[in-house]
Coordinates of C-alpha atoms and ligand atoms in Angstrom, one line a residue:
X93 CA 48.2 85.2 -20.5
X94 CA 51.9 85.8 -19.6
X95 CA 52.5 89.5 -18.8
X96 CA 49.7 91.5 -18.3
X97 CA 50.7 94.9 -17.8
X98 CA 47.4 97.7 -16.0
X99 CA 47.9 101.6 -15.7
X100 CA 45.9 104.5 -15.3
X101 CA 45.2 106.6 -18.5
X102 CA 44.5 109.6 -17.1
X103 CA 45.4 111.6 -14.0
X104 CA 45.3 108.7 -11.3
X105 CA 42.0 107.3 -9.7
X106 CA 40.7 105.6 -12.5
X107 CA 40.1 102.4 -10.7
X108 CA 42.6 100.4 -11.8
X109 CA 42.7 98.4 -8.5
X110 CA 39.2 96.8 -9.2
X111 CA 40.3 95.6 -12.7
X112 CA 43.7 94.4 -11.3
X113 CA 41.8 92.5 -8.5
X114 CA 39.3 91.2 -11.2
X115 CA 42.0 90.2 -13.6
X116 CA 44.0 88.5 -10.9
X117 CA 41.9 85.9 -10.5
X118 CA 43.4 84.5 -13.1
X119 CA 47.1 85.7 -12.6
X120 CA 49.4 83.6 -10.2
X121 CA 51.8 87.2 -9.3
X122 CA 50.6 90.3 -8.7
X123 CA 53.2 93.0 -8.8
X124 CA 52.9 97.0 -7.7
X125 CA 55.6 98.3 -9.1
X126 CA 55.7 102.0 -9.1
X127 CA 54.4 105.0 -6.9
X128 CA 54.5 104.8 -3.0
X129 CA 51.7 105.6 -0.1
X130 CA 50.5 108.6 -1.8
X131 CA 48.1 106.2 -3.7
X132 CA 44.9 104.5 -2.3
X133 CA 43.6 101.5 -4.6
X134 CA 40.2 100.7 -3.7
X135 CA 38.4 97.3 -4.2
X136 CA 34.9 95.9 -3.3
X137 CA 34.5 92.4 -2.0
X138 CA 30.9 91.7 -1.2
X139 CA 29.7 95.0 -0.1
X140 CA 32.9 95.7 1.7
X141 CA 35.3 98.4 1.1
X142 CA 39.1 97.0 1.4
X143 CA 41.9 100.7 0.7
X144 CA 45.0 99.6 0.2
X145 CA 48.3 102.0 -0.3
X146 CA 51.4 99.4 -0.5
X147 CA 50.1 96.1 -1.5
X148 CA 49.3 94.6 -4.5
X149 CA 45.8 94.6 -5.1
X150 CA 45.2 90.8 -5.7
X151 CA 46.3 89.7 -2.3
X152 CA 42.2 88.6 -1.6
X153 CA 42.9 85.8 -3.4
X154 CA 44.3 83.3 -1.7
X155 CA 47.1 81.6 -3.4
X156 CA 48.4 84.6 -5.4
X157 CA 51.9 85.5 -5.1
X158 CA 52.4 89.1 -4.4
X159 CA 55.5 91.0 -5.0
X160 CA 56.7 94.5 -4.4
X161 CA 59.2 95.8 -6.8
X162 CA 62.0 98.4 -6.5
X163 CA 60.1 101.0 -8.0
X164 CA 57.6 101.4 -5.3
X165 CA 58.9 103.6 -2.8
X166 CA 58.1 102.1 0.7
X167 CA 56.8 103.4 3.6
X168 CA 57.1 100.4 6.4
X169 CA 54.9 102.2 8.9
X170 CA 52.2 102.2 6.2
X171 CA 53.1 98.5 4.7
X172 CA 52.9 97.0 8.3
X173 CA 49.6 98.8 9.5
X174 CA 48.3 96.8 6.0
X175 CA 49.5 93.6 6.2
X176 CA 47.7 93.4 10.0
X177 CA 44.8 94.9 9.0
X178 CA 44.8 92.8 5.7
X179 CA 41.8 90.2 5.7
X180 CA 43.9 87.6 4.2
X181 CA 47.2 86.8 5.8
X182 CA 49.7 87.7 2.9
X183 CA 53.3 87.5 5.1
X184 CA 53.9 83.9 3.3
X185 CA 52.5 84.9 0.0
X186 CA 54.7 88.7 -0.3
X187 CA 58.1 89.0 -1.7
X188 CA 59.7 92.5 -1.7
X189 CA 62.5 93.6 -3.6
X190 CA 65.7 94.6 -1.4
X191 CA 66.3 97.7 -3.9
X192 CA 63.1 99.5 -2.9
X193 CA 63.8 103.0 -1.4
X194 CA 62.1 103.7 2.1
X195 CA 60.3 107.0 2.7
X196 CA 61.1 108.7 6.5
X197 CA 59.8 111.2 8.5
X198 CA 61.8 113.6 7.3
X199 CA 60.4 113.3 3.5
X200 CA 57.0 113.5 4.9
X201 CA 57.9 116.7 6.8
X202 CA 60.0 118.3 3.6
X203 CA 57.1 118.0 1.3
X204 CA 54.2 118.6 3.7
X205 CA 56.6 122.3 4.0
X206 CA 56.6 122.6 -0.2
X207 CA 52.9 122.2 0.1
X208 CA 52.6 125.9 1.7
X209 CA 51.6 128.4 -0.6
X210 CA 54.1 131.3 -0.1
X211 CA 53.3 134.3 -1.5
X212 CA 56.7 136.0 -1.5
X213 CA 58.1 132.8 -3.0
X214 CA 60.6 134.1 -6.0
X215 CA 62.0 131.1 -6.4
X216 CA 60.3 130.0 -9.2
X217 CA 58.9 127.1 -7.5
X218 CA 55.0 126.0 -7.3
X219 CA 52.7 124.4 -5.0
X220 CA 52.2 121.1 -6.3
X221 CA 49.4 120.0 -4.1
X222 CA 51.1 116.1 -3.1
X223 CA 49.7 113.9 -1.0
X224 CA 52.3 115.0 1.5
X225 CA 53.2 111.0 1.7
X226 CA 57.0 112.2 1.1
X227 CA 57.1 110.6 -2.4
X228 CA 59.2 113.5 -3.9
X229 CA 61.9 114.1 -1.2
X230 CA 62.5 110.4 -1.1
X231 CA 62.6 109.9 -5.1
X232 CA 65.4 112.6 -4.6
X233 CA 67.0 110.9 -2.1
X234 CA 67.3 108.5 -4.7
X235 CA 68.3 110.5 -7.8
X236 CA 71.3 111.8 -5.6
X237 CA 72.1 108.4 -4.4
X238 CA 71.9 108.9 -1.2
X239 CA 68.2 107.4 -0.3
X240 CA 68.1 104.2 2.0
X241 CA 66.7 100.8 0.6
X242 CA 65.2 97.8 1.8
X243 CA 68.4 96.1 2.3
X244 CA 69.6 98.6 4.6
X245 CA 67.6 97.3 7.2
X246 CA 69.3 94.3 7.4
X247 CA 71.8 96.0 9.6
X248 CA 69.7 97.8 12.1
X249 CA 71.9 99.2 14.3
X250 CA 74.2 100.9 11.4
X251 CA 70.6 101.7 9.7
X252 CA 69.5 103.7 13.0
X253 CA 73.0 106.0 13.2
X254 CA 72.7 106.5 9.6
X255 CA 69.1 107.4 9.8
X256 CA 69.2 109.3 12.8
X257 CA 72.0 111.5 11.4
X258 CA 70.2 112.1 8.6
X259 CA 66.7 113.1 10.1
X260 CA 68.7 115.6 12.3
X261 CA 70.7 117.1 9.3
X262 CA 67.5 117.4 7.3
X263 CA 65.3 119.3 10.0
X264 CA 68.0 121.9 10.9
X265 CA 68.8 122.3 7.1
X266 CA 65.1 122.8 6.1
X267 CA 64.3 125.1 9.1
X268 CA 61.6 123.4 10.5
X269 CA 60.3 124.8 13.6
X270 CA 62.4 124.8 16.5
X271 CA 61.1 121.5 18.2
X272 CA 61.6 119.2 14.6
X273 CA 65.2 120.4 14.6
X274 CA 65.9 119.5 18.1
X275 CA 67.8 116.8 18.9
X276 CA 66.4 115.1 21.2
X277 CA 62.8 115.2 19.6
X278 CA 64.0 113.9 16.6
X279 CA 66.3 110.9 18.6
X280 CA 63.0 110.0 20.4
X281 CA 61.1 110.1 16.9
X282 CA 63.7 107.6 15.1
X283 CA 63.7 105.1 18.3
X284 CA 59.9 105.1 18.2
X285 CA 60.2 104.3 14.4
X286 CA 63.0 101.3 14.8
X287 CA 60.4 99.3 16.7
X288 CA 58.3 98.6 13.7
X289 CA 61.4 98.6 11.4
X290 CA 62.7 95.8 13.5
X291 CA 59.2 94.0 13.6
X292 CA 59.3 94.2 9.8
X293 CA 62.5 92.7 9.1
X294 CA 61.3 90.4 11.6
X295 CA 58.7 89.0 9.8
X296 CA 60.4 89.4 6.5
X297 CA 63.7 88.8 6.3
X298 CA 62.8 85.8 4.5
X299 CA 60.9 87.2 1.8
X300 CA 63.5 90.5 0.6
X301 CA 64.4 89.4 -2.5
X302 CA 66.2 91.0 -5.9
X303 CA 62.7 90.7 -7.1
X304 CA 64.2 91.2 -10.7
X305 CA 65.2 87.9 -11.1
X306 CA 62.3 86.6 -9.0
X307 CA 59.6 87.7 -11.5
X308 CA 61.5 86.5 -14.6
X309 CA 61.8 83.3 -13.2
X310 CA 57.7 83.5 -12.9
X311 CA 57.4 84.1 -16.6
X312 CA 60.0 81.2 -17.6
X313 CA 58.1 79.1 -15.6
X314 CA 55.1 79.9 -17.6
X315 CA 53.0 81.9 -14.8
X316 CA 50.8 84.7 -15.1
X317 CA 52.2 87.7 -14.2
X318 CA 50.0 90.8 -13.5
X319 CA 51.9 94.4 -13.5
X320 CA 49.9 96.7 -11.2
X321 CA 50.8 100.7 -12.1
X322 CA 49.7 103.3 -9.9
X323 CA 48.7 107.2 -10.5
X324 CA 48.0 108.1 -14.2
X325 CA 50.0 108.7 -17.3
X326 CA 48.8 112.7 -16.9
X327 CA 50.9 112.8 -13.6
X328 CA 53.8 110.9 -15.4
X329 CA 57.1 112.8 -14.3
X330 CA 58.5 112.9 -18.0
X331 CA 55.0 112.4 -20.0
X332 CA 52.6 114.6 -17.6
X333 CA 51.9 118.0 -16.9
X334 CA 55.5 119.1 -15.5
X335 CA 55.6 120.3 -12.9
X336 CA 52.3 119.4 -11.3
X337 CA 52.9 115.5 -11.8
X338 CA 53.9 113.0 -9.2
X339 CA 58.0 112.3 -8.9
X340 CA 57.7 108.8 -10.2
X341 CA 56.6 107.4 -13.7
X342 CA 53.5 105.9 -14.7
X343 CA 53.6 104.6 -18.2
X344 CA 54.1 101.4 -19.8
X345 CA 57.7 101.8 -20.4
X346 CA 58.5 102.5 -16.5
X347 CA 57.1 99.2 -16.0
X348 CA 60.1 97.5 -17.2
X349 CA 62.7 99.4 -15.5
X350 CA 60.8 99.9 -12.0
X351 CA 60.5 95.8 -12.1
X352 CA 63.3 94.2 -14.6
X353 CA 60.7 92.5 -17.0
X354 CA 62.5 93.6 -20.7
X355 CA 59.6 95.1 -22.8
X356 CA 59.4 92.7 -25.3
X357 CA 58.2 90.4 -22.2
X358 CA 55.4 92.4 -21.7
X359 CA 52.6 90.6 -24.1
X360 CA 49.2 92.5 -23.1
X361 CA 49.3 96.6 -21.6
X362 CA 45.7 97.9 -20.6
X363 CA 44.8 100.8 -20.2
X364 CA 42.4 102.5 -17.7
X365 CA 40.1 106.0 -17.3
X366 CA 36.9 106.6 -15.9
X367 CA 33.6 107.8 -18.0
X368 CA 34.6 111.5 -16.9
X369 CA 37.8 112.7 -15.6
X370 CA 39.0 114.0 -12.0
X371 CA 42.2 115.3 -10.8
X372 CA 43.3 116.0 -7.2
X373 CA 45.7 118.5 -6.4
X374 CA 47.0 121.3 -8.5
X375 CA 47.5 121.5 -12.3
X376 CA 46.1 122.1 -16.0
X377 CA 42.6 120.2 -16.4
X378 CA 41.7 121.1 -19.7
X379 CA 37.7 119.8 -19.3
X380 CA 37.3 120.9 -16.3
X381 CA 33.8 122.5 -15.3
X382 CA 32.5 123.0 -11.7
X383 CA 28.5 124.0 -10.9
X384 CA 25.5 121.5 -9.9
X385 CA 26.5 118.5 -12.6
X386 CA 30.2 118.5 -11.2
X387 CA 28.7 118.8 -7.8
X388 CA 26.5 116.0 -9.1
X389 CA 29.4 113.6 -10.0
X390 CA 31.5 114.2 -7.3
X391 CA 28.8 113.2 -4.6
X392 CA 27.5 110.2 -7.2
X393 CA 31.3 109.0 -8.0
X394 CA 32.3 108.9 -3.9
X395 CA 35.2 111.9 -6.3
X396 CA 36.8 112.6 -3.0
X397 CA 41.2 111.3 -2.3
X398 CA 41.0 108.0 -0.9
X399 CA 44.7 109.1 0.9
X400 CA 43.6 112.7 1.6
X401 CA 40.2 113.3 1.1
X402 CA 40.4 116.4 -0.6
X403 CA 37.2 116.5 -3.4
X404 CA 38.7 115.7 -6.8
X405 CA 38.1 118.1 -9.4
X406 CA 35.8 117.0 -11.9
X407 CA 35.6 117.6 -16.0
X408 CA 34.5 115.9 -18.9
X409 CA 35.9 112.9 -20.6
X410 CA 38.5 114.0 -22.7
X411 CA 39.3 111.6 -26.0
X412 CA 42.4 113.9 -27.1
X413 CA 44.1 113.6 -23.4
X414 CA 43.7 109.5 -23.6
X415 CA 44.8 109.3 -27.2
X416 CA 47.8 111.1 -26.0
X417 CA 47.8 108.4 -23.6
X418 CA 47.1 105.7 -26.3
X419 CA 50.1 106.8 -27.8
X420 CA 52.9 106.8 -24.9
X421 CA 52.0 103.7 -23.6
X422 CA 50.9 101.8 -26.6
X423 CA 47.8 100.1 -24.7
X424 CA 46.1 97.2 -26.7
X425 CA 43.2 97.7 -24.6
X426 CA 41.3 100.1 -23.0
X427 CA 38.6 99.4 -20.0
X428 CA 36.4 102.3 -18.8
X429 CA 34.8 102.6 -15.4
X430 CA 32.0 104.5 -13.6
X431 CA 29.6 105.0 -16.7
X432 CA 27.1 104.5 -13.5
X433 CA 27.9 107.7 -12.1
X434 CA 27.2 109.6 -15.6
X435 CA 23.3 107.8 -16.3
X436 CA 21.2 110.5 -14.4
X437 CA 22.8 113.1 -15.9
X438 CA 20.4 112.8 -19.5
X439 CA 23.1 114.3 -21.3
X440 CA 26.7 114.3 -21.2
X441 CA 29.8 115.7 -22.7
X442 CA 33.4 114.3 -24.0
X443 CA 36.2 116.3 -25.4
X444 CA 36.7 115.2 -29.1
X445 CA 39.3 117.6 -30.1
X446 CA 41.3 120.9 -29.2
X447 CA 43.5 123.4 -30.1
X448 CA 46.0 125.0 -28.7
X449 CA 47.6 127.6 -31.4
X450 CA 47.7 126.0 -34.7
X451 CA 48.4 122.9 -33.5
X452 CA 45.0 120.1 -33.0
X453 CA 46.0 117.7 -30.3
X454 CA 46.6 117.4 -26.7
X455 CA 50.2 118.5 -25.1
X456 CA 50.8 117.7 -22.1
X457 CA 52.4 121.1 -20.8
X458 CA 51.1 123.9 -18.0
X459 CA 50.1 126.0 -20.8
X460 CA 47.0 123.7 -22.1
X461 CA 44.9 124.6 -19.7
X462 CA 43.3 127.3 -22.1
X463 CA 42.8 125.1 -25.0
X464 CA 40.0 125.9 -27.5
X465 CA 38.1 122.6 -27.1
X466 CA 35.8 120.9 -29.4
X467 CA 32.7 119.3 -26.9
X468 CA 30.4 116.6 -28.6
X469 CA 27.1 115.5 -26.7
X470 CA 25.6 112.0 -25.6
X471 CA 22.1 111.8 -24.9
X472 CA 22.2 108.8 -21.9
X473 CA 18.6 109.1 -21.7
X474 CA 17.8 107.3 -24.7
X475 CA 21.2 105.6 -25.3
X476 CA 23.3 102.2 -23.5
X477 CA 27.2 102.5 -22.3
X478 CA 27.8 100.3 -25.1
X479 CA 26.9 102.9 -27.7
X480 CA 29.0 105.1 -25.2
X481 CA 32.1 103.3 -25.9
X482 CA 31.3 102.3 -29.3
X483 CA 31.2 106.6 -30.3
X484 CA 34.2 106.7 -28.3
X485 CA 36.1 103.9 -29.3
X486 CA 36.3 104.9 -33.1
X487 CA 37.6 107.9 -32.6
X488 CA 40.7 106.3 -29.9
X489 CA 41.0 103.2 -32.7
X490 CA 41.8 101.2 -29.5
X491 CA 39.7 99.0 -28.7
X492 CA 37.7 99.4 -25.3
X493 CA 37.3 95.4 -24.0
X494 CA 35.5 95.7 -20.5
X495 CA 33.9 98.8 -18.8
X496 CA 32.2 98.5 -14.7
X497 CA 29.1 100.4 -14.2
X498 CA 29.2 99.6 -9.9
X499 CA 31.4 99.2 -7.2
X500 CA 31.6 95.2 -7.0
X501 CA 33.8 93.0 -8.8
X502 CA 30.1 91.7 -10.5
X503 CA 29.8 95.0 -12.0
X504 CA 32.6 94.4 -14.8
X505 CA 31.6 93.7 -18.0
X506 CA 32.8 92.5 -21.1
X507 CA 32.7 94.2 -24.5
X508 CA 31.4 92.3 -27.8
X509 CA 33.8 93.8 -30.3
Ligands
IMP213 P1 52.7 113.3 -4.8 O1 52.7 112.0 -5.7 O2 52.2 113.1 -3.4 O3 54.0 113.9 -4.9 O4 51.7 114.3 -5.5 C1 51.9 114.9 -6.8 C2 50.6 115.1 -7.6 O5 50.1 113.8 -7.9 C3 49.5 115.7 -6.8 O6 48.7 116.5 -7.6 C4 48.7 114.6 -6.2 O7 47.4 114.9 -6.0 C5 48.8 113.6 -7.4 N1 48.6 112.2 -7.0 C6 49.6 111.4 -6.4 N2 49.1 110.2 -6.2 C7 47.9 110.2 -6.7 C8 46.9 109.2 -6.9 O8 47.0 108.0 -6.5 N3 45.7 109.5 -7.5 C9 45.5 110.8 -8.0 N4 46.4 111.8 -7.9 C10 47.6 111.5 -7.3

């Protein structure tokens, strides 16, 4: 198996936790390598309904080794509320890379204030619609190298001046209102925060690691390694629709820089998207519909943010938007969830092509939201999700391996090619 690399195709909330928990049965390290708290990866163990934001998702199974990389951008509040809450205990079992940036208050607080729509606003700048998790103020942080990683904690009485200067600095630069910008609030704020930052190196000193050379050591030693991405290659900060993406990246090639596993060591990339498409937040949706059958879908689907519960927006599948995302992150397999949540429905659409001016393909920029798109029809009525994904999958020419019609692990099936 070696490297087994798992991403979402689309715009995020594909269910790419369920097929990384199904696939790391089989794996000996799980790996999250990318995105931060503003994700929610959902699995279903016997009925029950596990969200995790941090952790890798194959930490049910028992002996799995579970590793954080430097690309995730860590929120220790959130990690430590999961670990307790966690049914199996992981502390032994998690290795997380010293490099990994830490997300603070003060992130949270600058990009819950970009979420306000200002009307007035001629700076040129839009409302993304983020989680509010602090994911972009902390990836800048890090682009102007002056973020705080995992390793800073090691020294927690120089981390707590450093941090406390810097929450201060933040608040009175970003005007927040008067009580965020006062001293004394924000002193008492950072001491109630050192508590769990001190119970956290506490418990894992011993496992902050340069995970870089921790996971190729895995793969000289002939384990399985499973890559977990998070988000979707449509919110990709280079590859998705700029601006309204996440700050991170989420195709294939990010894999190997947000971990330290050279491509040519990746041997198996899959790729993810649902039997529709949603998107949360802001930003071009080319297949986009609303009325009774997205009502329909959204209710069926459970199409609401697993982080912020916001109802997803809801459109058609849309075969030029994943060949797109065939193409960036060269998947060799494709695996499509929720056809379940499409069989009522008698008929239903997919995208097959579009044009935007006299080009005939998707583009991932603000403007395609007005493309002139081509819809064809399946009849589900009379028809299987195999013939689904066999009209489908000649016109990606990738091939489509397992698809999941239910929550449960049991509901993952296997394609006869
Ligand atoms: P941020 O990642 O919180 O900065 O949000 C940027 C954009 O990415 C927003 O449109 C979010 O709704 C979207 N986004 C971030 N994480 C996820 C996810 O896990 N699933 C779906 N959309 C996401």
């Amino acid at each position: 198996m070696g490297c087994t690399l798992v991403l979402g195709a689309t715009f995020g909330d594909e269910g790419k936790a369920k097929i990384v928990d199904y696939i790391a049965k089989d794996s000996d390290v799980v790996c999250r390598f990318s995105g931060g708290s503003n994700c929610g990866h959902t699995i279903v163990v016997d009925g029950k309904k596990y969200i995790n934001r941090l952790l890798p998702s194959g930490y049910m199974y028992p002996k799995t080794q579970l590793v954080i990389s430097q690309g995730v951008l860590l929120d220790i509040e959130v990690l430590m509320e999961e670990v307790k809450s966690c049914p199996a205990d992981i502390k032994s079992r998690l290795i997380i890379s010293a490099k990994a940036h830490l997300v603070f208050p003060y992130h949270k607080a600058i990009d819950y204030s970009n979420n306000i729509e200002r009307p007035n606003d001629n700076t040129g700048r839009c409302v993304i619609g983020t989680t509010g998790k602090g994911i972009g103020p902390c990836v800048a942080d890090k682009v102007n190298r002056i973020g705080f990683m995992v390793a800073d904690l090691f020294d927690l009485w120089k981390f707590r001046k450093a941090l406390l200067v810097r929450e201060i600095e933040e608040r009175a630069r970003t005007q927040f209102d008067f009580e965020e910008a006062d001293e004394n609030w924000v002193r008492k704020q950072v001491d109630a925060k050192m508590d769990i930052y001190e119970e956290f190196i506490d418990t894992f000193k011993d496992n902050i690691e340069d995970t870089s050379f921790i996971l190729n050591n895995f793969l000289e030693d002939g384990k399985n390694v499973l890559l977990e991405g998070a988000q979707g290659t449509l919110l990709d900060l280079d590859h998705g629709t700029y601006p309204f993406v996440t700050s991170t990246n989420c195709v294939s090639g990010a894999a190997s820089v947000y971990t330290g596993i050279p491509p040519k060591k990746i041997d198996r990339i899959i790729g993810v998207f649902k039997a529709y498409t949603t998107r949360v937040g802001n930003g071009p949706f080319p297949t986009e519909f609303e009325g009774p059958i997205a009502d329909k879908i959204r209710e069926v689907g459970h199409e609401f943010g697993s982080v912020t519960k916001r109802p997803r927006r809801i459109g058609w599948l849309d075969l030029p938007a994943l060949k797109f995302s065939c193409m960036i992150n060269g998947f060799d397999e494709l695996v499509m969830t929720k056809y379940d949540v499409l069989q009522d429905l008698k008929e239903v659409k997919f995208a097959s092509e579009y044009w935007e001016g006299s080009t005939c393909h998707f583009t991932a920029n603000p403007s395609m939201s007005t493309p002139k798109i081509h819809y064809e029809s399946f009849g589900t009525a009379n028809n299987t999700c195999e013939n689904y994904i066999a009209t489908i999958q000649r016109k990606l020419k990738t091939p489509i391996t397992m698809y999941s019609d239910g929550a449960d692990r049991e509901a993952i099936h296997h394609v006869k090619q």
